[in-house]
Amino acid sequence: MKYAKLLAMGCAVALATVGMTGCTKTTADSTQTSEAEESESVTAQVTAVDGNTVTADLGAMAEMQAPGDGQAPGEAPEKPDGEAPSGEAPEKPDGESTDGEAPEKPDGEAPSGETPAKPDGDSSDSQAPSDNGNGNGGVPNGAPDGQGQAPSMFTASGEAITFTLTDDTQITVEQGSETTDGTVDDIKEGSILELTLDADNNALTVIVKNAGGPGAGGNDGPGQGSDASNGTAATTIDADTTADGETYSSTGDDENALRVDGVTATLSNITVNKTAGSSSSADNGDFYGMNAGLLAQNGATVTIKNATVNTGVKNGNGIFSYGTGTTVNISDSTIRTTGDCSGGIQTTGGGTTNAANLDVETQGNSSAAIRSDRGGGTVNVNGGSYVTNGTGSPAVYSTADVSVSDATLIANNSEAVVVEGKNSVSLTDCNVTGNMTGTYQDDSENIHNIMIYQSMSGDAEVGKANFTAEGGSITAKSGDMFYVTNTDCTISLKDVAFKLANEVFLRVEGNSSGRGWGQEGSNGGDVVLNAEKQRIEGQILVDEISSLKLNLTDGSGFTGCINPDGAEGTVDVTLSKDSTWTLTGDSYVSSFTGSTDNITANSYHLYVDGEQVL
């Protein structure tokens, strides 16, 4: 069947709030069905697929809660005595505190997010099975040790609907903040859909919010679907190996060109070509390495030097490190990918990737050059060039702890950096450029250069995010410099040269929750912004359901204004004796610590808790 494609315009927010139609009972066993009004949007979870006919339960995306705190996702954490969140960095495992570092993870949890379910045949945490003679992955055995199932993402209303897919149905697939073109194969039992129907219940548009299989809602938690698999491999290295000058190729469906399974391999001057072969599951490609060029798993240690990696397929991630104990060390290599959902270096399930002096370029949508997904891990990058050209393809997409130094990061058609959930990005002496050229579907959505958010998809653990940058430059060619929604985060900046595309340096606000990012009205952001020896220019906007603690220290200077249109969210500003603030508009804050002698008013006014102080 031929399906029209819906153009994906980057990785933005604020889709229209989903509405639901009325329904009537039509069968003797009280099964309820519904006919939607023409072009009205509904949310549903698939219960059966019969050719082009789909039956689904109507309902809504669940209002998920952050683990342990009983609050709705994205709801501003309760602050003692009305204070803003503390600016202190989370404690490291050894008890020391370092500003901007990712928080310590409780014992037994994966490095970030939930560890993906293990394909069949494996009993060790976060590891894929051995090849079993044919390279097939299988059905996972359940949640990793010490972790229970995640709550369902969907709340059914008790009503059902049957609709038809036609040649004109436009299908897209959302994974976190990423969006790709889809087909009927992406619609499976358990899939959560947002769809519009005509008067005859023919589907006009279908957005697959959570594809069936791993990561689906329903009774299985994220990563526990029955379809979890890493596919097959054209070549598998399952004994300690040293290779030089070899070529590894694949044209098969769901097949890696090369897989290194639980052993130590040193690979020099190799060529990896994944030139053909379709992917049967976006989740398996994103989470487990199905269809990747090179997949390392099961605690493998792989050292790669002077390699050339080319992929031209969907889910054709260049180098994929999966699972706790797996480490990929890659240097002085070139990676090119052209398909959608095809990152340059991909890390999931607690794996580790160490990269040095790589030349990475991706062409597809949802194809970050430095990419991570469910279960996260650790990524260290030193030197090199990392360029993306597709929409929803930041240079860095983090559901892991990612550190990059002395590198060039360019996103030509996307925001530059995204941090999702309880994860981190640290940039040192990097030159970063982003160019998010349009919104996802609606002109009201936000355009930005660096996004920090919580998607509630299950791909990243709920908790404080961290973004740290020291030295180098960050350039926005469109949109706000920073955008924070539905999360709690610390942003630490030191001696970074910023170039803005518009007047907004930082926007902290809620979203419509149309993509499941918290509950509208309580899905703002809580930000600690630490500026040390840092020049900041532009507006800072904090809405009524968000908060900001701004600390300007060590000779920092802020030329700009905060909420120039009037007081909204809680904003606490601390200005050290050697730091300055030059107003470019009226500013409204909740508290101010410091001397107003360090503020240049320029005929504007500063209001603190409703009182004019300048």
XYZ file of N, CA and C in Angstrom, residues 22 27 77 104 120 129 138 145 238 244-245 315 349 449 487 561 584:
51
model
N -17.902 11.842 20.975
C -18.877 11.049 21.699
C -19.074 9.708 21.049
N -23.391 -3.031 20.382
C -23.423 -4.480 20.398
C -24.045 -4.999 21.670
N 8.328 21.035 41.402
C 8.446 20.442 42.721
C 8.123 21.463 43.793
N 23.487 11.546 41.132
C 23.795 10.142 41.392
C 22.570 9.299 41.151
N 15.557 -12.321 24.139
C 15.495 -13.658 24.720
C 16.860 -14.326 24.795
N 21.290 -11.323 23.769
C 21.657 -12.730 23.828
C 22.882 -13.032 22.991
N 15.352 -12.348 20.560
C 14.034 -12.908 20.784
C 13.226 -12.112 21.755
N 16.696 -6.632 36.533
C 16.705 -6.861 37.969
C 16.575 -5.544 38.709
N 32.526 -13.612 17.750
C 32.195 -14.136 19.066
C 33.398 -14.803 19.729
N 42.479 -6.360 10.562
C 43.036 -5.183 9.901
C 42.663 -5.231 8.423
N 42.011 -4.147 7.957
C 41.715 -4.030 6.536
C 40.544 -4.843 6.042
N 17.021 3.038 10.449
C 17.641 2.411 11.626
C 19.075 1.979 11.354
N 20.875 1.265 26.663
C 20.887 0.148 27.596
C 22.029 0.149 28.585
N 17.214 26.364 20.112
C 18.533 25.842 19.749
C 18.996 24.736 20.692
N 10.353 19.748 33.010
C 11.496 19.110 33.671
C 12.144 20.062 34.655
N 16.654 41.421 30.128
C 15.540 41.634 31.048
C 14.877 40.303 31.355
N 17.596 45.907 29.762
C 17.151 46.286 28.420
C 15.631 46.359 28.358
